[in-house]
PDB file of C-alpha atoms in Angstrom:
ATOM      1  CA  UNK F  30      43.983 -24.473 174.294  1.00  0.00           C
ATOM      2  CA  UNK F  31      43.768 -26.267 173.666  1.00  0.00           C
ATOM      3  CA  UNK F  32      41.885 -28.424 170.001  1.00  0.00           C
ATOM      4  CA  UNK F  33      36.957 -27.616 167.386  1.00  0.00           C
ATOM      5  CA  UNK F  34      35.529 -28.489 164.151  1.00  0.00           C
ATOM      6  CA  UNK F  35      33.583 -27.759 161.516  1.00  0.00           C
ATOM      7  CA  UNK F  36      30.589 -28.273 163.488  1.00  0.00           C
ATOM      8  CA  UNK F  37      29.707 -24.482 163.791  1.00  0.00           C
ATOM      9  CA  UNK F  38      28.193 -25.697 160.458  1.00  0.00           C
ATOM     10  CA  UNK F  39      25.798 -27.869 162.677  1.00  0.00           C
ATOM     11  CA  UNK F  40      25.344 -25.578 165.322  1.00  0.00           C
ATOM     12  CA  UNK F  41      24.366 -22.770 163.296  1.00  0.00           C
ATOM     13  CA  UNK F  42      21.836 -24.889 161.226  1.00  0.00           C
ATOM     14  CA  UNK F  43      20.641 -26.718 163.796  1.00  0.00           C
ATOM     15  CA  UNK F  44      16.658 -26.625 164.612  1.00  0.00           C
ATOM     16  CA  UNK F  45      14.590 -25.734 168.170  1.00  0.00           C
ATOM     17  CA  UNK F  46      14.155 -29.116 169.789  1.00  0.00           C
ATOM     18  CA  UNK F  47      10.873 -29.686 171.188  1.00  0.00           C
ATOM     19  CA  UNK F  48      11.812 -32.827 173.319  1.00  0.00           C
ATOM     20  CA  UNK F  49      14.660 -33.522 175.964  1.00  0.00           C
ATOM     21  CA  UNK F  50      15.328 -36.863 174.265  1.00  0.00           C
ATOM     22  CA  UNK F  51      16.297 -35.562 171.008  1.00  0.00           C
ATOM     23  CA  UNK F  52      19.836 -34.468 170.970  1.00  0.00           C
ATOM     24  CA  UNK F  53      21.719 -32.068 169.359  1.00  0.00           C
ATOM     25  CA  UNK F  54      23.840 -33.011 166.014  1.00  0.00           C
ATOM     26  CA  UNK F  55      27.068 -33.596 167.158  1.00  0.00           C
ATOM     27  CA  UNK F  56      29.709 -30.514 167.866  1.00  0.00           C
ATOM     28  CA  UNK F  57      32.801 -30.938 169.055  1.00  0.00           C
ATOM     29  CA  UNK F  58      35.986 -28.184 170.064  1.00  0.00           C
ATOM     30  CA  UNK F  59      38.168 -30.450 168.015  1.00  0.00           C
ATOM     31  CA  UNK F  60      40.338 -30.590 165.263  1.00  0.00           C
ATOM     32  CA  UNK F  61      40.655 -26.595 165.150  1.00  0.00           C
ATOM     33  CA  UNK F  62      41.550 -24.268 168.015  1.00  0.00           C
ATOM     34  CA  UNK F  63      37.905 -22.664 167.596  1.00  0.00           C
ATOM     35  CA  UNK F  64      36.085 -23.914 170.189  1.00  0.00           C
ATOM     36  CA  UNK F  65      32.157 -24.621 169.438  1.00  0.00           C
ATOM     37  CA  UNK F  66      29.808 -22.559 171.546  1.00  0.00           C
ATOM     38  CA  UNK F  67      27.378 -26.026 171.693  1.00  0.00           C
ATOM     39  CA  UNK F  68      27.696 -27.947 175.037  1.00  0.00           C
ATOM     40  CA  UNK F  69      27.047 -31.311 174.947  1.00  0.00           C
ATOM     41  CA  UNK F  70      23.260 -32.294 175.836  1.00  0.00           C
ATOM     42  CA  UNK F  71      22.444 -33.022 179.135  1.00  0.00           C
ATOM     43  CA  UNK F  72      23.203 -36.415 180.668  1.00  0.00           C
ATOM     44  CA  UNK F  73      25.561 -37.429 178.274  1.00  0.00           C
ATOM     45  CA  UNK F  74      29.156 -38.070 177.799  1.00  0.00           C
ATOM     46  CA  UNK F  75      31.497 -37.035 174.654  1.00  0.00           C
ATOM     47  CA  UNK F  76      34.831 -38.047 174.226  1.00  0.00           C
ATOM     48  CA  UNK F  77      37.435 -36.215 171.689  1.00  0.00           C
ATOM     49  CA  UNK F  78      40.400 -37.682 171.801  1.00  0.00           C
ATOM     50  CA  UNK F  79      43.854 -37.139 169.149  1.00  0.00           C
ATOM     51  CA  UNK F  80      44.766 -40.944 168.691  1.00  0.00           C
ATOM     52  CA  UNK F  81      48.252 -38.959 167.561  1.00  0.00           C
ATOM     53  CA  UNK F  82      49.502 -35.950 167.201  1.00  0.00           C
ATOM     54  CA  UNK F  83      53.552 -35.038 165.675  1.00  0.00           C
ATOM     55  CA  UNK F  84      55.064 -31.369 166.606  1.00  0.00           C
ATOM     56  CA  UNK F  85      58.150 -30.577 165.034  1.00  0.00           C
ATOM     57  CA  UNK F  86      59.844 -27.137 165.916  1.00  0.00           C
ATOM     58  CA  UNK F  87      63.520 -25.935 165.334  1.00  0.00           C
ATOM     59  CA  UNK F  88      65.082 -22.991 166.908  1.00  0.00           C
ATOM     60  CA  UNK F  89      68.854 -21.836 167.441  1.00  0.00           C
ATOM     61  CA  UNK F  90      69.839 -24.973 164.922  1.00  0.00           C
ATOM     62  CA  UNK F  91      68.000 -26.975 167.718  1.00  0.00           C
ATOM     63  CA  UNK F  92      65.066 -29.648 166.431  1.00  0.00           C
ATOM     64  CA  UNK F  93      62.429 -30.618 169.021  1.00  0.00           C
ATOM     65  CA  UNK F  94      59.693 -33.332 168.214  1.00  0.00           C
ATOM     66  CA  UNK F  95      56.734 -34.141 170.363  1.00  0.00           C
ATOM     67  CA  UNK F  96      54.672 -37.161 169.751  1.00  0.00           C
ATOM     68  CA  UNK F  97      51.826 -37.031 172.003  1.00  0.00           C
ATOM     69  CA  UNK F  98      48.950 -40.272 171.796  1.00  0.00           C
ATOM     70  CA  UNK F  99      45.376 -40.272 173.151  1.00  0.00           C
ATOM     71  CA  UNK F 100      45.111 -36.666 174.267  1.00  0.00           C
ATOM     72  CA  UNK F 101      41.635 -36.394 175.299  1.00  0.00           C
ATOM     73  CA  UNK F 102      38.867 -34.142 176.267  1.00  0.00           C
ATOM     74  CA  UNK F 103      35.997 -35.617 177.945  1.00  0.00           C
ATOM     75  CA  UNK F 104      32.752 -33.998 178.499  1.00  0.00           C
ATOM     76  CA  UNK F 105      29.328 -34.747 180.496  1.00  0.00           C
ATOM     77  CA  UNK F 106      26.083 -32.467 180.054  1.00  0.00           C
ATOM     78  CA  UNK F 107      24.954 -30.936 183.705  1.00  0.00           C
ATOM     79  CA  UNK F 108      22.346 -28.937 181.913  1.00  0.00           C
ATOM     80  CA  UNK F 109      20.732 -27.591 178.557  1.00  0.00           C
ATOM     81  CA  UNK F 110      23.262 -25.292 178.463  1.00  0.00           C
ATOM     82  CA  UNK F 111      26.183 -26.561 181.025  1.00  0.00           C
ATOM     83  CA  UNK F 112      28.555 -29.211 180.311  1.00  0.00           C
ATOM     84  CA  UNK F 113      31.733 -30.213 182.742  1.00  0.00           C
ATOM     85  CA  UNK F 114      35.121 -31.324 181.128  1.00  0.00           C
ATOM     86  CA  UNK F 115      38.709 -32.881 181.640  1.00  0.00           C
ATOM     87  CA  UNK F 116      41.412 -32.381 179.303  1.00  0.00           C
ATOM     88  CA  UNK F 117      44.440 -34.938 180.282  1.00  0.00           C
ATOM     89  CA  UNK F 118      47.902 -36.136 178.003  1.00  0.00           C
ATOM     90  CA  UNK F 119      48.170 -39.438 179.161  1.00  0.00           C
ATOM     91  CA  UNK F 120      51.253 -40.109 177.076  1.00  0.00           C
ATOM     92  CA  UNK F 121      53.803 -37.640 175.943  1.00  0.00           C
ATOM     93  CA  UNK F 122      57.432 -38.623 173.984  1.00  0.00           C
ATOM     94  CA  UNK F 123      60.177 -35.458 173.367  1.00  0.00           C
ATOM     95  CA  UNK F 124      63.136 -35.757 172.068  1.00  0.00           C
ATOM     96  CA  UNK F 125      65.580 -32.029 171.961  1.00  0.00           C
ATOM     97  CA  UNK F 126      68.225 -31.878 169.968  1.00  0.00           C
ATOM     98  CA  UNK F 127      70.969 -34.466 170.726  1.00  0.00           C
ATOM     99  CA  UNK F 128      69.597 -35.041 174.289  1.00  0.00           C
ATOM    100  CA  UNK F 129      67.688 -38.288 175.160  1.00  0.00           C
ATOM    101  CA  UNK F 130      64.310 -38.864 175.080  1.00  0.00           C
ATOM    102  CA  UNK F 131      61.711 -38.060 177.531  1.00  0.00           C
ATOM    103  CA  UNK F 132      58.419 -39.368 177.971  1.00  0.00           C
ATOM    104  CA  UNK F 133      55.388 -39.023 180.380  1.00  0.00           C
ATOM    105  CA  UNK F 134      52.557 -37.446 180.715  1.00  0.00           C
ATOM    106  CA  UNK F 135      50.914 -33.753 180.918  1.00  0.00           C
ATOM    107  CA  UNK F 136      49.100 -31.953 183.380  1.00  0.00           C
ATOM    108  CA  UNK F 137      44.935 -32.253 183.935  1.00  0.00           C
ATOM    109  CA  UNK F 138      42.947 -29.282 183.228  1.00  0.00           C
ATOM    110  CA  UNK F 139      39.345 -28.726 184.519  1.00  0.00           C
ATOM    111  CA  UNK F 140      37.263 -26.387 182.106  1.00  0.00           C
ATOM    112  CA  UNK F 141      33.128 -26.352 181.831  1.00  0.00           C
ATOM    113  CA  UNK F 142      31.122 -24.553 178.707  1.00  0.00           C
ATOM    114  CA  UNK F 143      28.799 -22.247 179.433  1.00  0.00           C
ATOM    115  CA  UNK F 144      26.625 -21.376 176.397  1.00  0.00           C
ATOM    116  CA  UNK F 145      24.985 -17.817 176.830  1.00  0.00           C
ATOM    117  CA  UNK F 146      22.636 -18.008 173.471  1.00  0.00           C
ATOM    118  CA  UNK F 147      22.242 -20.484 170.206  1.00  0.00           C
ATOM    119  CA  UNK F 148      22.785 -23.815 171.695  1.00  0.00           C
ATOM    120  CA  UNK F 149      19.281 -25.284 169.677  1.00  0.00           C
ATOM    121  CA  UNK F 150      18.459 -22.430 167.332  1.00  0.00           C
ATOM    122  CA  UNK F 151      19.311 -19.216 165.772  1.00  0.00           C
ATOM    123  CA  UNK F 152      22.043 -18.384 163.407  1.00  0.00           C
ATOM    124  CA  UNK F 153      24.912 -17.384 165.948  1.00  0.00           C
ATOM    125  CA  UNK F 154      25.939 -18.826 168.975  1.00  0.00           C
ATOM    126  CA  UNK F 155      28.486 -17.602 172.133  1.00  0.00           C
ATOM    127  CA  UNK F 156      29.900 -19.361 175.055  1.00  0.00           C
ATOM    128  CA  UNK F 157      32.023 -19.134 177.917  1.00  0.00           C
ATOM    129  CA  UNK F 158      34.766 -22.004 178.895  1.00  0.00           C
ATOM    130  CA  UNK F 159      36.535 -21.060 181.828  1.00  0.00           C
ATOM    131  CA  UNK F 160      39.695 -23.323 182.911  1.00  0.00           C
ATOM    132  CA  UNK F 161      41.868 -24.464 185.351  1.00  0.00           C
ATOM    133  CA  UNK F 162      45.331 -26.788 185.134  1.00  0.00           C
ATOM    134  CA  UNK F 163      46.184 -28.742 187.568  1.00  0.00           C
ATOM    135  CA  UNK F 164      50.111 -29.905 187.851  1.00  0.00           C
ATOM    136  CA  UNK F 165      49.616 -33.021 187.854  1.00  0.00           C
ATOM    137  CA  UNK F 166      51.710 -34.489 185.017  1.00  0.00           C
ATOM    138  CA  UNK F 167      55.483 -35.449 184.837  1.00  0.00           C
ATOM    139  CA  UNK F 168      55.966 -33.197 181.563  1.00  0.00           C
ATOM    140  CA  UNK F 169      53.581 -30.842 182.610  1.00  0.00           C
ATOM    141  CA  UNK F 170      53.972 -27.533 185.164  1.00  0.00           C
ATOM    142  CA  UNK F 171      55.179 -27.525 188.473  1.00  0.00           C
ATOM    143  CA  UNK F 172      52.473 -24.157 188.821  1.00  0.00           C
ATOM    144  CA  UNK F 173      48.470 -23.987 188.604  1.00  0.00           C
ATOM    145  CA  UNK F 174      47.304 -22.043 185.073  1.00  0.00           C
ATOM    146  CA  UNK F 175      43.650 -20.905 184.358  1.00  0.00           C
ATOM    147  CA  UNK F 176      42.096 -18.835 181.930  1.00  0.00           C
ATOM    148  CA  UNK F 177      39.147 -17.878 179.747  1.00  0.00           C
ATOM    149  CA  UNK F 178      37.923 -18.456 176.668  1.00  0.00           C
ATOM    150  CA  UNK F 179      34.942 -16.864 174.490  1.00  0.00           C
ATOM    151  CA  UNK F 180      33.813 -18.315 171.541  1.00  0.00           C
ATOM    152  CA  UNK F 181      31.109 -17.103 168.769  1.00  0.00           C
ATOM    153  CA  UNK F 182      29.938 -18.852 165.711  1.00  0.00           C
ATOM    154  CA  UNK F 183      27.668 -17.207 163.026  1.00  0.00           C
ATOM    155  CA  UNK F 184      26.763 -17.459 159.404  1.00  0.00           C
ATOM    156  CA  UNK F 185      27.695 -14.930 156.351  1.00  0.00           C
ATOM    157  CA  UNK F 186      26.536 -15.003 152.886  1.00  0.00           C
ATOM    158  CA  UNK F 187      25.614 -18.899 153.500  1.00  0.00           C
ATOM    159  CA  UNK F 188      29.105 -19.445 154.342  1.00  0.00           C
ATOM    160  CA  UNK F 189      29.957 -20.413 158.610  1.00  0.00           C
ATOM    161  CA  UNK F 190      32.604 -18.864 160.522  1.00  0.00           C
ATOM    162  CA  UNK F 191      33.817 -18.917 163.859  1.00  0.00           C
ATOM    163  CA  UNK F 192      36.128 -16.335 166.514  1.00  0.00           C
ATOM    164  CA  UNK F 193      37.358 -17.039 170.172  1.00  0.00           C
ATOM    165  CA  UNK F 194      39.948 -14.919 172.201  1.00  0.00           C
ATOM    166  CA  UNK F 195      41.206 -16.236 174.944  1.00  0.00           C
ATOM    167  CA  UNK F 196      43.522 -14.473 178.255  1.00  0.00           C
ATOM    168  CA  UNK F 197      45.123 -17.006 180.638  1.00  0.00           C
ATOM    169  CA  UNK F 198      47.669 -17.022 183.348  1.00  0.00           C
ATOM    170  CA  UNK F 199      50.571 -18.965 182.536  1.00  0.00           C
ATOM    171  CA  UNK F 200      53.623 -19.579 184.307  1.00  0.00           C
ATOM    172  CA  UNK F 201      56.697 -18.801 182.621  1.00  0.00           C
ATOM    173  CA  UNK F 202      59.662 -21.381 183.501  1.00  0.00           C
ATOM    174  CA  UNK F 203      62.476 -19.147 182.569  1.00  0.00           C
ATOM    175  CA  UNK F 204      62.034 -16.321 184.841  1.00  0.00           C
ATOM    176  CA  UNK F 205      60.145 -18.233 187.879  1.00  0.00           C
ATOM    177  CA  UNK F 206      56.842 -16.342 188.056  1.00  0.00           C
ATOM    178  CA  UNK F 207      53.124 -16.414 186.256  1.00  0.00           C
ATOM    179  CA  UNK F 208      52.749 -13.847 183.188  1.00  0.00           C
ATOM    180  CA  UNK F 209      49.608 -12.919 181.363  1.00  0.00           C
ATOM    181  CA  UNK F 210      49.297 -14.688 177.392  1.00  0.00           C
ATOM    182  CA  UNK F 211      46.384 -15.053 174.946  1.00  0.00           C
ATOM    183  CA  UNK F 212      45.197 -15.924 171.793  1.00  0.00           C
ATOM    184  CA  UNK F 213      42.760 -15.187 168.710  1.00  0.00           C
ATOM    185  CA  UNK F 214      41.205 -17.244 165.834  1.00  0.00           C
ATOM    186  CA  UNK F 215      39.317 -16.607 163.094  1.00  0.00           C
ATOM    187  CA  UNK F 216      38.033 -19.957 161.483  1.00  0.00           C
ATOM    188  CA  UNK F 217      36.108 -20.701 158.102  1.00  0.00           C
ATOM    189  CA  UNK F 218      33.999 -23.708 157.818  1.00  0.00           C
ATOM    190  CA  UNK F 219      32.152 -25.814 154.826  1.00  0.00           C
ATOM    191  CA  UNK F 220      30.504 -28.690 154.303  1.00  0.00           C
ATOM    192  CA  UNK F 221      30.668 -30.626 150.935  1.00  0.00           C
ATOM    193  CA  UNK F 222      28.435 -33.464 151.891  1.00  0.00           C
ATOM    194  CA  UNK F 223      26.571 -34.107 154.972  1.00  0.00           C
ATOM    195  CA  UNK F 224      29.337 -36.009 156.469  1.00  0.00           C
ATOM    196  CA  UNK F 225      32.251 -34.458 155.071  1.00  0.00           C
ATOM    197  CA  UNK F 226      33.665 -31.153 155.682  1.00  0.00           C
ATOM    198  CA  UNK F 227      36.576 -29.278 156.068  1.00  0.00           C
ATOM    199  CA  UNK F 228      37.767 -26.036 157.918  1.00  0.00           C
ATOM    200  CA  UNK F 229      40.603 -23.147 157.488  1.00  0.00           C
ATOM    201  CA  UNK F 230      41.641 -21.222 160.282  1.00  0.00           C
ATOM    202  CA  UNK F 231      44.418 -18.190 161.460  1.00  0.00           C
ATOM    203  CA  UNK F 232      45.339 -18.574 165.475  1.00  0.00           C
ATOM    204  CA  UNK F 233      47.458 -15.686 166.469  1.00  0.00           C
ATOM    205  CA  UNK F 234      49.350 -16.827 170.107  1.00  0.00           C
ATOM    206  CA  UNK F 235      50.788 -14.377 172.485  1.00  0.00           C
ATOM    207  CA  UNK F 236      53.261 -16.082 174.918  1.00  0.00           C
ATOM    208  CA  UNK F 237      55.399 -14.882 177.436  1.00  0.00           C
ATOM    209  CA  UNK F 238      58.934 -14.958 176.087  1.00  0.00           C
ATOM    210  CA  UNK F 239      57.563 -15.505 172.135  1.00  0.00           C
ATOM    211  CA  UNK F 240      55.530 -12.397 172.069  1.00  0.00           C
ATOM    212  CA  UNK F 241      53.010 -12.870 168.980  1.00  0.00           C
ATOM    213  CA  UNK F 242      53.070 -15.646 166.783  1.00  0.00           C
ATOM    214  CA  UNK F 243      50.592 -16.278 163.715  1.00  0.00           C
ATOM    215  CA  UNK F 244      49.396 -19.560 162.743  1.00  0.00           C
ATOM    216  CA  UNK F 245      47.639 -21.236 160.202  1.00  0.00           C
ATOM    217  CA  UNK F 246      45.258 -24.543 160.078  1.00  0.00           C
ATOM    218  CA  UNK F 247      43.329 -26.292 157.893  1.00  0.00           C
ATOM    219  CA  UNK F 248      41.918 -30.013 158.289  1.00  0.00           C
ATOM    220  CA  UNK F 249      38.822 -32.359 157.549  1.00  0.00           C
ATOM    221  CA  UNK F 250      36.105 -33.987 159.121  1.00  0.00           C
ATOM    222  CA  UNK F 251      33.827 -36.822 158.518  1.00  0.00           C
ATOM    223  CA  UNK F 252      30.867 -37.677 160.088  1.00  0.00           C
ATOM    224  CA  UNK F 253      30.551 -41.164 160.042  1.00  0.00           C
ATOM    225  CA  UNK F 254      27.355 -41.681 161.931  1.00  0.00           C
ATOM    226  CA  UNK F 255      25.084 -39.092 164.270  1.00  0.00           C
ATOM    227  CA  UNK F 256      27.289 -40.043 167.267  1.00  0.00           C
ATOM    228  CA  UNK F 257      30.842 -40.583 165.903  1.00  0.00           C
ATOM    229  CA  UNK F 258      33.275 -38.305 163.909  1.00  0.00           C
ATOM    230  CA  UNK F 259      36.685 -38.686 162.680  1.00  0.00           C
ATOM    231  CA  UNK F 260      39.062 -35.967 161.766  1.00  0.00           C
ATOM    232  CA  UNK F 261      42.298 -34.808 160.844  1.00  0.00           C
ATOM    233  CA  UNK F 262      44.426 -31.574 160.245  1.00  0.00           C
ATOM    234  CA  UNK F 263      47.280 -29.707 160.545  1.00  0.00           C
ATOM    235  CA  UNK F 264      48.762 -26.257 161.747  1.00  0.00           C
ATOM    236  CA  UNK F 265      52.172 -24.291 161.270  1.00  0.00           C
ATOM    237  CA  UNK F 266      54.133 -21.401 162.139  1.00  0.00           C
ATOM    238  CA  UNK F 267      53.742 -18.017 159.374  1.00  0.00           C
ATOM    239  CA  UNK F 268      56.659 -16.610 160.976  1.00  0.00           C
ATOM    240  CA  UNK F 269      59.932 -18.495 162.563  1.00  0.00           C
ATOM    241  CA  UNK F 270      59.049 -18.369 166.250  1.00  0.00           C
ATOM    242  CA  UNK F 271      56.598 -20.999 167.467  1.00  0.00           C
ATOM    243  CA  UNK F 272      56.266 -24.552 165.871  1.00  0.00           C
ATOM    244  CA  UNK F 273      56.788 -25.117 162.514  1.00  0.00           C
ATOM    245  CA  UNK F 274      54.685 -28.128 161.584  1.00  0.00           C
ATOM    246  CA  UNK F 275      51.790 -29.798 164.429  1.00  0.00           C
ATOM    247  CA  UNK F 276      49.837 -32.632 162.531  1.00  0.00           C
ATOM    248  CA  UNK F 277      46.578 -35.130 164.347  1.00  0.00           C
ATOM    249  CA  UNK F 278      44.346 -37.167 163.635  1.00  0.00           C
ATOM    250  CA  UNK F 279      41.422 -38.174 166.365  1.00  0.00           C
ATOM    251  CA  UNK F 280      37.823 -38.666 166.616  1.00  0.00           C
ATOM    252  CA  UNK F 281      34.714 -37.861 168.638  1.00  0.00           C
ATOM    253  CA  UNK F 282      32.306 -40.154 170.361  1.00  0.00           C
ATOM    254  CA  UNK F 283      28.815 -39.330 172.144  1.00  0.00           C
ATOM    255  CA  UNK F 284      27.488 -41.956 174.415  1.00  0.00           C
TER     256      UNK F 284
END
């Protein structure tokens, strides 16, 4: 869960629209783990994709690296306040320990955003994104996995911020059976130009077999034109369970 910017800033500032052909400035649920509560406008595709992304993780004297290239999520608009979306891995490469590499891709997961209030004015904003992943992928899960997410974006003392918690059903490999896991974020956003910004963010996961784990994530953005964003970041482990370093880079495109 999933990958969203500093574009709270945009959502939060952004003005009541008085015509269907004017869109929205861009938001996307990428590069932080705080999901926007925009959807994308209707009849219109957006594509946020992590050209590459490096985790790095060692446990029991064990080192694991993932390289994963052109995970993407990609979006159409169904209504003012409904978009669709498919999240997909096309190309995964893991390497454990001593053990040969393996290299695939990961399963497809089916989410849409459902924004309840603040999609073209107002100073907060909330949605819904329920999920569903599909095994699908050969590095992926042998099991379906759905969940839901709800995020919220507001403004205080001039300064935008962001929350989500999420509860999914995951399945858990080691003991053969689906368990309940979640997660939290708090995230901090500024702009320092109009196309630059940057973002600073806690994620606290909750996985079956890790129990909590804290995180922390900072990264940039750059808005390089009203349809087209680049962006990059990283996030680490506070404690020693869970991965120790994840860095990306990626962009986002609206056609």
């Amino acid at each position: 869960m999933k990958y969203a910017t500093i574009v709270l800033t945009s959502l939060i500032t952004s003005p009541l629209y008085a015509s269907q052909d004017i869109l929205r400035p861009l938001s996307a649920d990428r590069p932080d783990a705080t999901e926007s509560p925009q959807t994308v406008d209707k009849g219109h595709f957006q594509l946020e994709t992590s050209i590459v992304s490096f985790i790095e993780n060692t446990e029991n004297h064990e080192r694991t690296v993932r390289w994963s290239y052109g995970e993407s999520n990609l979006k159409y608009g169904v209504s003012r306040s409904i978009d669709l979306q498919v999240v997909f891995q096309p190309y995964l490469v893991e390497k454990q320990g001593r053990q040969r590499e393996n290299s695939g891709s990961s399963d497809i997961q089916l989410r849409s955003k459902i924004n309840l209030w603040g999609n073209d004015d107002g100073r907060s904003a909330m949605a819904l994104l329920p999920y569903l992943t599909i095994p699908s992928g050969s590095l992926g899960s042998d099991e379906y996995e759905g969940g839901l997410i709800i995020t919220y974006a507001d403004i205080w003392h001039h300064l935008n911020w962001g929350a989500q918690v999420e509860l999914s059903r995951v399945y858990w490999e080691s003991q053969n059976k689906h368990e309940w896991a979640g997660s939290h974020t708090l995230v901090v956003a500024q702009e320092w130009t109009s196309e630059v910004g940057s973002y600073l963010e806690y994620v606290g996961d909750w996985t079956p077999g890790q129990d909590y784990v804290p995180y922390g994530s900072l990264g940039m953005t750059w808005l390089v034109n009203s349809n087209f964003q680049l962006d990059m970041g990283g996030r680490f482990s506070l404690i020693e369970k869970g991965e120790d370093l994840n860095l990306f880079c990626g962009f986002t495109k609206r056609f």
